[in-house]
PDB file of C-alpha atoms in Angstrom:
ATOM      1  CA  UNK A   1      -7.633   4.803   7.952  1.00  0.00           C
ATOM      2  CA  UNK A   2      -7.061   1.695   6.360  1.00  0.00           C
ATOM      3  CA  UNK A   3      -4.163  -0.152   7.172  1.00  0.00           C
ATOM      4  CA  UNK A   4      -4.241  -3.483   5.342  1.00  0.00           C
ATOM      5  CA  UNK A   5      -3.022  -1.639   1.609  1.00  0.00           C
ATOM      6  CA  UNK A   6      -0.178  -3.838   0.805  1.00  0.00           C
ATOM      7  CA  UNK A   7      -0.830  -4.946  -2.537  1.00  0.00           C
ATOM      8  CA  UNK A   8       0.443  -8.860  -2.935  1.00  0.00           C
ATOM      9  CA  UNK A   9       3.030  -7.899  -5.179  1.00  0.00           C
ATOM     10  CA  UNK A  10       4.556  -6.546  -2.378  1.00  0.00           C
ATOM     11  CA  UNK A  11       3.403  -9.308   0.716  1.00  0.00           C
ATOM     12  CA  UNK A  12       4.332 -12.072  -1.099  1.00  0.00           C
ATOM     13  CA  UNK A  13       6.622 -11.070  -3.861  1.00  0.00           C
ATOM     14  CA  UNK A  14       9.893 -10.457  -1.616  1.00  0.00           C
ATOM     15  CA  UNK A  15      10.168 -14.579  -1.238  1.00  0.00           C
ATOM     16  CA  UNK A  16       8.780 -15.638  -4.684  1.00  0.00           C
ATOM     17  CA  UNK A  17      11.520 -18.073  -5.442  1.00  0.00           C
ATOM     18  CA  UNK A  18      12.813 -19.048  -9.167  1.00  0.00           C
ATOM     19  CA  UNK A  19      11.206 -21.827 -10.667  1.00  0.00           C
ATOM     20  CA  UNK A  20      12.169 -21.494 -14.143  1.00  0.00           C
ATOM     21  CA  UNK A  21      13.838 -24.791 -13.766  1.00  0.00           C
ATOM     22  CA  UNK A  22       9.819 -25.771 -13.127  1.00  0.00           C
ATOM     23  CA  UNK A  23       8.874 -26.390 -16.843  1.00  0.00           C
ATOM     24  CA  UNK A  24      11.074 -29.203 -17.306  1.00  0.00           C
ATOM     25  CA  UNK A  25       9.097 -32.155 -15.692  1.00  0.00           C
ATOM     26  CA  UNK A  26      12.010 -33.918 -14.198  1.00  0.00           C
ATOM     27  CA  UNK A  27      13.335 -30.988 -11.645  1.00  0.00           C
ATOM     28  CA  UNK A  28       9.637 -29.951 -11.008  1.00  0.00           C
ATOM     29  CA  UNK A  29       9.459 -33.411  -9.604  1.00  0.00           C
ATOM     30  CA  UNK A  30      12.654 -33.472  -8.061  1.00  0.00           C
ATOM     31  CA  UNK A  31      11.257 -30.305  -6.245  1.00  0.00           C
ATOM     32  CA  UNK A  32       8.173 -32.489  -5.184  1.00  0.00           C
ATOM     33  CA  UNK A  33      10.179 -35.645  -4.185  1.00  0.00           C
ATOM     34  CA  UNK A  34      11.725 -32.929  -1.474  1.00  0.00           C
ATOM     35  CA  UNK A  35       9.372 -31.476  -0.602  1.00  0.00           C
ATOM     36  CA  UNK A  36       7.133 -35.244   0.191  1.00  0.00           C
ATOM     37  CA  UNK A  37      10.382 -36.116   2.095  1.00  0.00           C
ATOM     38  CA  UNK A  38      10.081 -33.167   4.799  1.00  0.00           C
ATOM     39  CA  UNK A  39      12.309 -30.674   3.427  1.00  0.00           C
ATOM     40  CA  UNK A  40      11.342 -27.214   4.714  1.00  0.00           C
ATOM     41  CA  UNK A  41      13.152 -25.161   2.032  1.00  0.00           C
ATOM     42  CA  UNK A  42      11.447 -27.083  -1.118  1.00  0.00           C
ATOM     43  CA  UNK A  43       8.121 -27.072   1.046  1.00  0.00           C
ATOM     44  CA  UNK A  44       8.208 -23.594   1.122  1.00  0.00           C
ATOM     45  CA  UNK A  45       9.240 -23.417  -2.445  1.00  0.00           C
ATOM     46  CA  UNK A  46       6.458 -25.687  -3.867  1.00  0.00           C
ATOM     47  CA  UNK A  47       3.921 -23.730  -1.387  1.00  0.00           C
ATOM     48  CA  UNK A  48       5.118 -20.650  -3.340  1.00  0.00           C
ATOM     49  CA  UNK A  49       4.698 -22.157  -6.768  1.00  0.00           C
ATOM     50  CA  UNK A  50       0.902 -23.435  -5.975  1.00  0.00           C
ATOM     51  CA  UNK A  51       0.160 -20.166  -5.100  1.00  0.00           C
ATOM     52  CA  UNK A  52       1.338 -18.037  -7.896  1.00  0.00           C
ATOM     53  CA  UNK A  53       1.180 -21.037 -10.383  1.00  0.00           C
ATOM     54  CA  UNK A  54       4.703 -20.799 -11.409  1.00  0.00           C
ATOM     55  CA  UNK A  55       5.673 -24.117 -13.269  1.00  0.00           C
ATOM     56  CA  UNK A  56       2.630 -25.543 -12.371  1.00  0.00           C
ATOM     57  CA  UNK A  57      -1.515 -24.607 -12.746  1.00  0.00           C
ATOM     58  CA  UNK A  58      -2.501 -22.439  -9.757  1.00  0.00           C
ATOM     59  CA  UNK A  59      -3.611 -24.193  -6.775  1.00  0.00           C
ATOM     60  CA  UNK A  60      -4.488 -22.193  -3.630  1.00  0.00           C
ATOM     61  CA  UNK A  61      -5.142 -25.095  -1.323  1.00  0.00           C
ATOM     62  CA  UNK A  62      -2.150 -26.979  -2.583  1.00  0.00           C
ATOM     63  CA  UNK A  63      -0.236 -23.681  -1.475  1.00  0.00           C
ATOM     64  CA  UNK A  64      -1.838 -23.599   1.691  1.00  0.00           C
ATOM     65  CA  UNK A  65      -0.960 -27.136   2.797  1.00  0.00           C
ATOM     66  CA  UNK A  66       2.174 -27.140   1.699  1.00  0.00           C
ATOM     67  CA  UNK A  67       2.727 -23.539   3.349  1.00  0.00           C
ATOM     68  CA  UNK A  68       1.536 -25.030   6.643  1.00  0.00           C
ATOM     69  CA  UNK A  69       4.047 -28.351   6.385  1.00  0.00           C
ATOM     70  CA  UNK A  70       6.691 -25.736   6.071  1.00  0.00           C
ATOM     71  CA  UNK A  71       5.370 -23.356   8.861  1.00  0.00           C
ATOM     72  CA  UNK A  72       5.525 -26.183  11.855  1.00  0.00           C
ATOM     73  CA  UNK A  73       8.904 -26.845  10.510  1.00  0.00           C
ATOM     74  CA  UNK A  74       9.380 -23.390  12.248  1.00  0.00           C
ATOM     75  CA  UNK A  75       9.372 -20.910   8.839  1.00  0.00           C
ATOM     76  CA  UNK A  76       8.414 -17.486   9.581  1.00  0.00           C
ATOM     77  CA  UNK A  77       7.574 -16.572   6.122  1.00  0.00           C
ATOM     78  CA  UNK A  78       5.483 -19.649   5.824  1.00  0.00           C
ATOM     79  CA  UNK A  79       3.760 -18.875   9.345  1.00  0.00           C
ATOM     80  CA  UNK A  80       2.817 -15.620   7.709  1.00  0.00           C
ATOM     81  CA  UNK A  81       1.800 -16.973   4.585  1.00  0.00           C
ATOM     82  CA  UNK A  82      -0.690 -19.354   6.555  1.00  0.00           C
ATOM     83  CA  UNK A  83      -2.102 -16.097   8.331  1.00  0.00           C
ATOM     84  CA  UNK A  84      -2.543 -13.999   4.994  1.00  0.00           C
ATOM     85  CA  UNK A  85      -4.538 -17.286   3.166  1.00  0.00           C
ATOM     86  CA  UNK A  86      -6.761 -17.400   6.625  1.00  0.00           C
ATOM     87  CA  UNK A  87      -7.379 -14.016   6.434  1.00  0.00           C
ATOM     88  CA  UNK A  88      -8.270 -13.477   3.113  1.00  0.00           C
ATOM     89  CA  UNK A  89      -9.984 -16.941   2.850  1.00  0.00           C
ATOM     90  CA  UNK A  90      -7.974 -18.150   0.011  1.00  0.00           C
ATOM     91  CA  UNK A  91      -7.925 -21.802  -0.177  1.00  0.00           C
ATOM     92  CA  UNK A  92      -9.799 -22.023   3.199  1.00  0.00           C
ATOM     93  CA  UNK A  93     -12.583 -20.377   4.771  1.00  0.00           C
ATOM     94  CA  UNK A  94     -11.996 -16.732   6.004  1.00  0.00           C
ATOM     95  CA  UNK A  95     -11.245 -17.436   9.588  1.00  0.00           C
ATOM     96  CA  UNK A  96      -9.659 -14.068  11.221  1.00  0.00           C
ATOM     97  CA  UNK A  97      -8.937 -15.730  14.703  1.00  0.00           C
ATOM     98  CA  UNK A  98      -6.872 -18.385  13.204  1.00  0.00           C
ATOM     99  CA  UNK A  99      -5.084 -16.047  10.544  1.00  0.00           C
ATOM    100  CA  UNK A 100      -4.126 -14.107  13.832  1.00  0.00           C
ATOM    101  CA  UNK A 101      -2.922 -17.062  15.651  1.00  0.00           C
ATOM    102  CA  UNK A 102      -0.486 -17.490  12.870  1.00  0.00           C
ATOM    103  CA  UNK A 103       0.509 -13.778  12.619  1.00  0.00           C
ATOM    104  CA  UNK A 104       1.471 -13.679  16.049  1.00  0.00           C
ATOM    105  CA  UNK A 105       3.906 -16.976  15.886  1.00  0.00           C
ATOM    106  CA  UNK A 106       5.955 -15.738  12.707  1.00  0.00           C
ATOM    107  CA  UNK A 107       5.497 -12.134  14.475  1.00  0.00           C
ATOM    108  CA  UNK A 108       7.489 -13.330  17.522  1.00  0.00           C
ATOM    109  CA  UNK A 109      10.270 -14.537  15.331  1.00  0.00           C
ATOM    110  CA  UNK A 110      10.242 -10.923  14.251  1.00  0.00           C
ATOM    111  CA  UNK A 111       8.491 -11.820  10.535  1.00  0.00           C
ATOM    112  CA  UNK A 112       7.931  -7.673   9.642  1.00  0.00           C
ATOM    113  CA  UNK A 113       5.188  -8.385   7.312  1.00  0.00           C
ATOM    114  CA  UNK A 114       2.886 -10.381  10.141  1.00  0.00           C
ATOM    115  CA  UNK A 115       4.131  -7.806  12.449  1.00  0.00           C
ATOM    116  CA  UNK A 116       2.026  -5.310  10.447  1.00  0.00           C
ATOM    117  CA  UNK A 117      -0.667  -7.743   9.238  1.00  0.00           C
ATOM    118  CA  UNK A 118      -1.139  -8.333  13.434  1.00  0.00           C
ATOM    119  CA  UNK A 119      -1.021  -4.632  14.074  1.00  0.00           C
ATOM    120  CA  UNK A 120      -3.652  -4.339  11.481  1.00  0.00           C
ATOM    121  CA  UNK A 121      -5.778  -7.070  12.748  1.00  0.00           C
ATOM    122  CA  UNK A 122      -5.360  -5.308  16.560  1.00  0.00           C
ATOM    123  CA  UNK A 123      -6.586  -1.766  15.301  1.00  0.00           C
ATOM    124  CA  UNK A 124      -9.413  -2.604  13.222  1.00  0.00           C
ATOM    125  CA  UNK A 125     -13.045  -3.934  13.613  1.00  0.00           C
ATOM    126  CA  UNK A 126     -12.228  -7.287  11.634  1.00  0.00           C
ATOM    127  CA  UNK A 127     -15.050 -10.184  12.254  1.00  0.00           C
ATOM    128  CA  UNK A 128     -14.377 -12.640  15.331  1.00  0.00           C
ATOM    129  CA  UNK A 129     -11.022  -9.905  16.750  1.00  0.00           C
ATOM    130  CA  UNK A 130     -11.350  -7.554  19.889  1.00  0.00           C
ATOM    131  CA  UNK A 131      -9.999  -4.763  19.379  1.00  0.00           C
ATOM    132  CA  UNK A 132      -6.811  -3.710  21.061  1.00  0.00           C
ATOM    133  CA  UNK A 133      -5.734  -0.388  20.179  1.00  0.00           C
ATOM    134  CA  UNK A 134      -2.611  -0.822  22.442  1.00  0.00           C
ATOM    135  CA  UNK A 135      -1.565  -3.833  21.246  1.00  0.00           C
ATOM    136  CA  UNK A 136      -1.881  -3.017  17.827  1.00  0.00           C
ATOM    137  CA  UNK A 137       0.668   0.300  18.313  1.00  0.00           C
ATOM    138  CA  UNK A 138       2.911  -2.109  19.826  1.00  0.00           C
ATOM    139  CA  UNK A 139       3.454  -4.552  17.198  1.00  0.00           C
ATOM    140  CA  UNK A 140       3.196  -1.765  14.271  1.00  0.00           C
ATOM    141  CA  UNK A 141       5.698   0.034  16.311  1.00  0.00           C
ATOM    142  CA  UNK A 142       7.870  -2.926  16.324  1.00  0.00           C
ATOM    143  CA  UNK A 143       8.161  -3.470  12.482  1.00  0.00           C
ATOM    144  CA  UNK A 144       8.453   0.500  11.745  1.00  0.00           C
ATOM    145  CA  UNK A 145      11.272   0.773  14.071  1.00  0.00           C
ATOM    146  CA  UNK A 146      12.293  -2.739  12.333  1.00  0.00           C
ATOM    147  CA  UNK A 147      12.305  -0.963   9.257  1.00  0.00           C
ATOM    148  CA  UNK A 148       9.220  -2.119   7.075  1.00  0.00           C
ATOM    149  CA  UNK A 149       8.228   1.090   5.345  1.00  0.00           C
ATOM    150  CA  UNK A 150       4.577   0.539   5.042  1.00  0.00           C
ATOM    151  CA  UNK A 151       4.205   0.392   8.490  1.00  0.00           C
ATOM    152  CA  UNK A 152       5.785   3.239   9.021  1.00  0.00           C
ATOM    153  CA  UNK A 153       4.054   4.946   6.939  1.00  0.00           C
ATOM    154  CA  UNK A 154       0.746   4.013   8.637  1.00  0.00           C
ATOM    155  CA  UNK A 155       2.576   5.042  12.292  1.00  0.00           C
ATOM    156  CA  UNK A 156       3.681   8.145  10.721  1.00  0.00           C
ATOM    157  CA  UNK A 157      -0.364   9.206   9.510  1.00  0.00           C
ATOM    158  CA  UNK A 158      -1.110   7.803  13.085  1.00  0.00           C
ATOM    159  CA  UNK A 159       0.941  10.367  15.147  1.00  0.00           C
ATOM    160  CA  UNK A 160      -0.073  13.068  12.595  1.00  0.00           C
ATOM    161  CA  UNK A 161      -3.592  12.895  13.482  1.00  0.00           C
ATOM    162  CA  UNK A 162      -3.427  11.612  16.470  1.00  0.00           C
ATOM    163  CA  UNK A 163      -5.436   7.939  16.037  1.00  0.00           C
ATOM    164  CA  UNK A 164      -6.044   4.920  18.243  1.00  0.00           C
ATOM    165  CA  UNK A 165      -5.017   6.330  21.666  1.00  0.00           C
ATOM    166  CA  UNK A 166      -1.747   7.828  20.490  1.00  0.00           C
ATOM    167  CA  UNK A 167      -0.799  11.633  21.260  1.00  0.00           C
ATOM    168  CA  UNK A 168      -1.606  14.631  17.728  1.00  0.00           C
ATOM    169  CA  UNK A 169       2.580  14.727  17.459  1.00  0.00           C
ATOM    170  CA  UNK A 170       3.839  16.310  14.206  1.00  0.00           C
ATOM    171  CA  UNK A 171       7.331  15.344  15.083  1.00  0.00           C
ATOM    172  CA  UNK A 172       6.991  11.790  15.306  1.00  0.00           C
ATOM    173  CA  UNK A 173       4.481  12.079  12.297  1.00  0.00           C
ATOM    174  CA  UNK A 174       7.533  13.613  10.727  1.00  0.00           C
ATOM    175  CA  UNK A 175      10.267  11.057  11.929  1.00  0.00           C
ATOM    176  CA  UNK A 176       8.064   7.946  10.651  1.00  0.00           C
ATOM    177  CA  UNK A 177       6.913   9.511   7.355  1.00  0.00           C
ATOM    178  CA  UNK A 178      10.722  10.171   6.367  1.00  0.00           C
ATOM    179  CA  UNK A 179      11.669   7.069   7.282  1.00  0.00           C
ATOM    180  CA  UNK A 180       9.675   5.457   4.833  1.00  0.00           C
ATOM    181  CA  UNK A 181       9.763   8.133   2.608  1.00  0.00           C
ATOM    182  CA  UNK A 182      13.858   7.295   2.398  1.00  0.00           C
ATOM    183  CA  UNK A 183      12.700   3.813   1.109  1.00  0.00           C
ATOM    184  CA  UNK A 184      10.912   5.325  -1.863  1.00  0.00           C
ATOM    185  CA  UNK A 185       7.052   4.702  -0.200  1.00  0.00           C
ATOM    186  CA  UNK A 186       5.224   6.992  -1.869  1.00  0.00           C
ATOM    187  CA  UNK A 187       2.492   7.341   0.579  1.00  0.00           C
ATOM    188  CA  UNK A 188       5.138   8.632   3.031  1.00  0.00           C
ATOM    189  CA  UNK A 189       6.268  11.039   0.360  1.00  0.00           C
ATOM    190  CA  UNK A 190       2.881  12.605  -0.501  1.00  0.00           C
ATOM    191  CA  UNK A 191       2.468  13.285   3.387  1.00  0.00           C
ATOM    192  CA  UNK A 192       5.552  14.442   3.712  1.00  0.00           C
ATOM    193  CA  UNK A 193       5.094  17.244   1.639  1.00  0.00           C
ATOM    194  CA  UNK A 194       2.309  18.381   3.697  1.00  0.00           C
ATOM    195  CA  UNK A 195       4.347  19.360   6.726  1.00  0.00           C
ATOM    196  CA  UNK A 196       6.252  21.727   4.502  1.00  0.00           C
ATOM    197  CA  UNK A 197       2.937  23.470   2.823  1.00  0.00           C
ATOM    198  CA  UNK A 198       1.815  24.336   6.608  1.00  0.00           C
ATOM    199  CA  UNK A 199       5.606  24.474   8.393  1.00  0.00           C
ATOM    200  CA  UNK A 200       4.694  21.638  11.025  1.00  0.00           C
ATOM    201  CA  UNK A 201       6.667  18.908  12.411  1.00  0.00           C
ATOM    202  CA  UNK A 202       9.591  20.673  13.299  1.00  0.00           C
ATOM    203  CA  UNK A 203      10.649  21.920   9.893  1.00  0.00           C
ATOM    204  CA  UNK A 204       9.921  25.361   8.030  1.00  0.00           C
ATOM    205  CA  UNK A 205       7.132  26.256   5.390  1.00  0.00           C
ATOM    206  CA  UNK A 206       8.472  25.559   2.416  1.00  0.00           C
ATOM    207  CA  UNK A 207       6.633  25.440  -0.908  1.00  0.00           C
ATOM    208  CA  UNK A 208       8.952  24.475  -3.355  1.00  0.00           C
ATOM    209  CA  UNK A 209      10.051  21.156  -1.220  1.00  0.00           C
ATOM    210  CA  UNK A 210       5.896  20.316  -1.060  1.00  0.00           C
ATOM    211  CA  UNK A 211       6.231  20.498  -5.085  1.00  0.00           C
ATOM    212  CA  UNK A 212       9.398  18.731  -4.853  1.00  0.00           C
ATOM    213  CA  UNK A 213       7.650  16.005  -2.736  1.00  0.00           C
ATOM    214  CA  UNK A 214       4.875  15.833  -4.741  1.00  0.00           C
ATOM    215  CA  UNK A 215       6.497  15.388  -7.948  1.00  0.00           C
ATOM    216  CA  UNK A 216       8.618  12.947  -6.999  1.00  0.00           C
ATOM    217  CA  UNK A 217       6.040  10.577  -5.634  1.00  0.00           C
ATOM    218  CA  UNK A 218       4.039  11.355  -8.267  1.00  0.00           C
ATOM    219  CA  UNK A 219       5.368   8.446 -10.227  1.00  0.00           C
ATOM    220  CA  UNK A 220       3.832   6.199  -8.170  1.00  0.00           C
ATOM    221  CA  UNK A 221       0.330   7.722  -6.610  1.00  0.00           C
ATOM    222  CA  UNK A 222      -2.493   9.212  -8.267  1.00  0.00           C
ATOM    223  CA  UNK A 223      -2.824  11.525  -5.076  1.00  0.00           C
ATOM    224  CA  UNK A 224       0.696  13.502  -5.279  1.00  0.00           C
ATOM    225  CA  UNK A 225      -0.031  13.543  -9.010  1.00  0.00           C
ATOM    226  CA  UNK A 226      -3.134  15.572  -8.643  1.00  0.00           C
ATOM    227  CA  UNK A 227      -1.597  17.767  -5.616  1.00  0.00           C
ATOM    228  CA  UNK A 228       1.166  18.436  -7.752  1.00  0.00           C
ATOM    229  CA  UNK A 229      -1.070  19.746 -10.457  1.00  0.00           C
ATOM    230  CA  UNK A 230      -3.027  22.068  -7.427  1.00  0.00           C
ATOM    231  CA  UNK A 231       0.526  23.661  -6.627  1.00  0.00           C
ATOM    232  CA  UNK A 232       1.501  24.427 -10.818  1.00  0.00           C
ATOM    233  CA  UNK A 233      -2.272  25.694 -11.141  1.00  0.00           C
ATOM    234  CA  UNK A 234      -2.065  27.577  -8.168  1.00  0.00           C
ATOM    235  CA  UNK A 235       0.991  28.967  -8.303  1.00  0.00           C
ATOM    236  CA  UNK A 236       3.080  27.383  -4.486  1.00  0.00           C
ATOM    237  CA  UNK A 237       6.535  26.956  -4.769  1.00  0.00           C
ATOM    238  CA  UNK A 238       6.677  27.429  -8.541  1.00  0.00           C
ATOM    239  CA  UNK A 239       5.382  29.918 -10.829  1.00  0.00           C
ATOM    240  CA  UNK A 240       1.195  29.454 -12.346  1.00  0.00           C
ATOM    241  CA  UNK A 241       1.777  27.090 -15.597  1.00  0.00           C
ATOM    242  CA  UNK A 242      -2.171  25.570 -16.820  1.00  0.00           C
ATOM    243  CA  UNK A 243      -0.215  22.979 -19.338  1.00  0.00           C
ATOM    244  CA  UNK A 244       2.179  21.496 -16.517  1.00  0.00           C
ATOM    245  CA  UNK A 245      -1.098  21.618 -14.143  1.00  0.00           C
ATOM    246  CA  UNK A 246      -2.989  19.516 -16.784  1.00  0.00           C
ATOM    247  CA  UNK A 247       0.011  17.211 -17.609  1.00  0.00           C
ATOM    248  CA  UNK A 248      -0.003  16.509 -13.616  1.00  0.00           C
ATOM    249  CA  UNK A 249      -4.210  16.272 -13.642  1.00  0.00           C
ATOM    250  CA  UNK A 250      -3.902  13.938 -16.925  1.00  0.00           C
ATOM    251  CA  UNK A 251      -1.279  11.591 -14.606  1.00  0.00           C
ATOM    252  CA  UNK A 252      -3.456  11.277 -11.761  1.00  0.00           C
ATOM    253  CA  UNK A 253      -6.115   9.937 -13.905  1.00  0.00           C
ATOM    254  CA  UNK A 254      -3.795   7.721 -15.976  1.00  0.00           C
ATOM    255  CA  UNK A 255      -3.283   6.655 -11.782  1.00  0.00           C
ATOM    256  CA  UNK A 256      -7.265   6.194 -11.058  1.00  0.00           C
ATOM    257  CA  UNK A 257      -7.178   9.562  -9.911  1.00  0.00           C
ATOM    258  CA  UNK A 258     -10.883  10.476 -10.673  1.00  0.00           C
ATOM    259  CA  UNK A 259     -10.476  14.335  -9.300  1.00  0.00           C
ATOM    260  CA  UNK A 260      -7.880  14.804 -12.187  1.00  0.00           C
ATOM    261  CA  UNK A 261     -11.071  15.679 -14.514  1.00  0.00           C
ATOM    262  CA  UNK A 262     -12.536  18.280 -12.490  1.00  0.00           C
ATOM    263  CA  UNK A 263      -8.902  19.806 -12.020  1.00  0.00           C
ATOM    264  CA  UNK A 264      -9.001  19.771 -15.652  1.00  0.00           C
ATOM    265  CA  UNK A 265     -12.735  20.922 -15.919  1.00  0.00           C
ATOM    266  CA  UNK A 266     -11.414  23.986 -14.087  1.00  0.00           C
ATOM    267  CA  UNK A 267      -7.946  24.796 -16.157  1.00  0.00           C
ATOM    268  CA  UNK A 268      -9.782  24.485 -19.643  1.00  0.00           C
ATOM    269  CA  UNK A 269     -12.615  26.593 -18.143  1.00  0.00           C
ATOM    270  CA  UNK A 270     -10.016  29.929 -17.440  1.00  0.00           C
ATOM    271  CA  UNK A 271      -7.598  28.658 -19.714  1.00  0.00           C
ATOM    272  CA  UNK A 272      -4.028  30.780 -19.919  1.00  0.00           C
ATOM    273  CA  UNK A 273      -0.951  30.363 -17.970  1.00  0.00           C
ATOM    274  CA  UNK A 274       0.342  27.763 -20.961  1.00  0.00           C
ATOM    275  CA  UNK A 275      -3.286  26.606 -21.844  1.00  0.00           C
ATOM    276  CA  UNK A 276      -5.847  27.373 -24.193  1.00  0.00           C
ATOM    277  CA  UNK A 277      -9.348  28.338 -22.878  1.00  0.00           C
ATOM    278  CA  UNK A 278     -11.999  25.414 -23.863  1.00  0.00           C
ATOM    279  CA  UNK A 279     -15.176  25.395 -22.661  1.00  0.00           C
ATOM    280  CA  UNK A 280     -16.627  21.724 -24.718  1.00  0.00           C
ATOM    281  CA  UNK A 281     -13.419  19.993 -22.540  1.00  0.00           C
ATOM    282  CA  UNK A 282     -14.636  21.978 -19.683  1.00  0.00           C
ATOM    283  CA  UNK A 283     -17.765  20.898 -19.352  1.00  0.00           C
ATOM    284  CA  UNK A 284     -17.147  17.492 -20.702  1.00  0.00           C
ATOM    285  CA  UNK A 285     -14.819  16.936 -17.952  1.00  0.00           C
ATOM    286  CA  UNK A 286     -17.302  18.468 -14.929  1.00  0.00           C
ATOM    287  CA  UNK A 287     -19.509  16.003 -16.160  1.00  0.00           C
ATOM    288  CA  UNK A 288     -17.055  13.250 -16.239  1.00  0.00           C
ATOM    289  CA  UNK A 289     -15.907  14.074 -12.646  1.00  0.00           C
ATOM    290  CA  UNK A 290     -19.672  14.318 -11.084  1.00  0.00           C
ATOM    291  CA  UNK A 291     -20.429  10.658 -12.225  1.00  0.00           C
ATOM    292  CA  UNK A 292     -17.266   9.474 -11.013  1.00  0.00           C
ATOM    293  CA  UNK A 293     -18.989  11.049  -8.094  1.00  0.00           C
ATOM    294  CA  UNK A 294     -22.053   9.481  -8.320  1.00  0.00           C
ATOM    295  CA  UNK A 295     -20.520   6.173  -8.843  1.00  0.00           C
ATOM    296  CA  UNK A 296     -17.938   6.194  -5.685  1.00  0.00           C
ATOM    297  CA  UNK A 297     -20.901   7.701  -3.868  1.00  0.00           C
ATOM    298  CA  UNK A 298     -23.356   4.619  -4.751  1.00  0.00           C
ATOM    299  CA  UNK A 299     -20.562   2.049  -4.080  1.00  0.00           C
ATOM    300  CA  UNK A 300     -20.090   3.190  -0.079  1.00  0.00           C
TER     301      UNK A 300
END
């Protein structure tokens, strides 16, 4: 499993700042003249800027020295920042041991997003890092039971199958998954709904909650779109119904969802239940499906 799937909307988005004032030159400056004069806040602030180029043309080293002036003032969020730019070599060289070395500072001042980005670094085969499966449990344990839903969403999938020295426990799967799944993740959601198709994790089979699930995260991932068009094609936990199926298999793709053509391939094939019988979409759509194939296939 990959753990690293925070998308930088969410990494660095919850401490983008304001800086409409930015486009008139005189408080830009202003902002500056703080920051040159050691002020942590406005450091952190112009960091920000530099990197998203709000107010001001996009700069990643800029960000990243600024970012570090305001990280050995003792910012967390700016210790973390440091780590992510290491890591994914923006501004600097990709340099894994240093992006860790700043992980684990703004992860001791409890910093949920290094907390995970550590964790991640821990469990995975990254260039220059030893592994340390235990280590890695610890500090994604940590910001789960902080409350940072993506990580518990990855200790949730963890427990399910049983990964990286931790016990198969479906209850524990369960407890992390809804967790996050409270927050609106819908990663968490989408495996949630799993526990109810097969009545694990301490709760009863249940088909129409798995739809429920399913449809409800589908507004966010291509995956509980297309497994919410399986359970309308197939008939669990609501009755068969080919033109909801295909509304579901047309939103997964709309999601990057490639399997949503060969769902389709196979409801225009039959047709009924709602949907008229097409063979031309049919086979258009196999074909569509098998180079999507061919084209994941080639890229791995």
């Amino acid at each position: 499993m990959k753990f690293k799937n925070i998308v930088l909307a969410i990494l660095l988005g919850s401490s983008l700042v304001n800086l409409s004032y930015a486009d008139e030159a005189p408080a830009w400056q202003a902002l500056k003249e703080q920051a040159q004069s050691g002020d942590m806040k406005a450091q952190h602030e112009l960091a920000t800027a530099y990197y998203f180029g709000e107010g001001i043309e996009q700069d990643y080293g800029a960000a990243l020295t600024w970012f570090k002036r305001a990280a050995v003032k003792g910012n967390a969020d700016a210790m973390y920042y440091v780590g992510y730019m290491y890591d994914l070599g923006e501004g600097i060289e990709e340099d894994n041991l240093t992006a860790m070395k700043w992980y684990a500072q703004a992860a001791e001042q409890g910093q949920l997003q290094a907390q995970y980005s550590l964790a991640y670094l821990y469990l995975s085969d990254e260039d220059g890092v030893v592994s340390n499966p235990k280590k890695g449990v610890e500090w994604l344990t940590r910001a789960a039971d902080a409350g940072f839903d993506v990580a518990q969403t990855s200790l949730g999938r963890m427990y399910e199958a049983g990964l990286k020295g931790l016990p198969q426990d479906p209850g524990k799967a369960r407890h992390y998954l809804q967790l996050a799944a409270r927050q609106g993740d819908a990663t968490a959601i989408n495996a949630l709904a799993f526990f109810y198709i097969e009545g694990t994790g301490g709760v009863e089979k249940d088909d129409k909650e798995a739809l429920r699930l399913f449809t409800q995260a589908s507004e966010a991932s291509g995956l509980a779109s297309f497994n919410a068009g399986l359970m309308h094609e197939y008939g669990e936990g609501t009755l068969k119904n080919y033109k909801k199926a295909a509304e579901f298999y047309e939103l997964a793709l709309e999601q990057d969802n490639a399997d949503g053509w060969q769902g389709l391939a196979r409801l225009y094939k039959t047709g009924g239940f709602g949907l008229a019988k097409n063979l031309k979409k049919s086979q258009q759509y196999e074909r569509i499906w098998k180079e999507a194939q061919s084209e994941n296939n080639a890229s791995q």
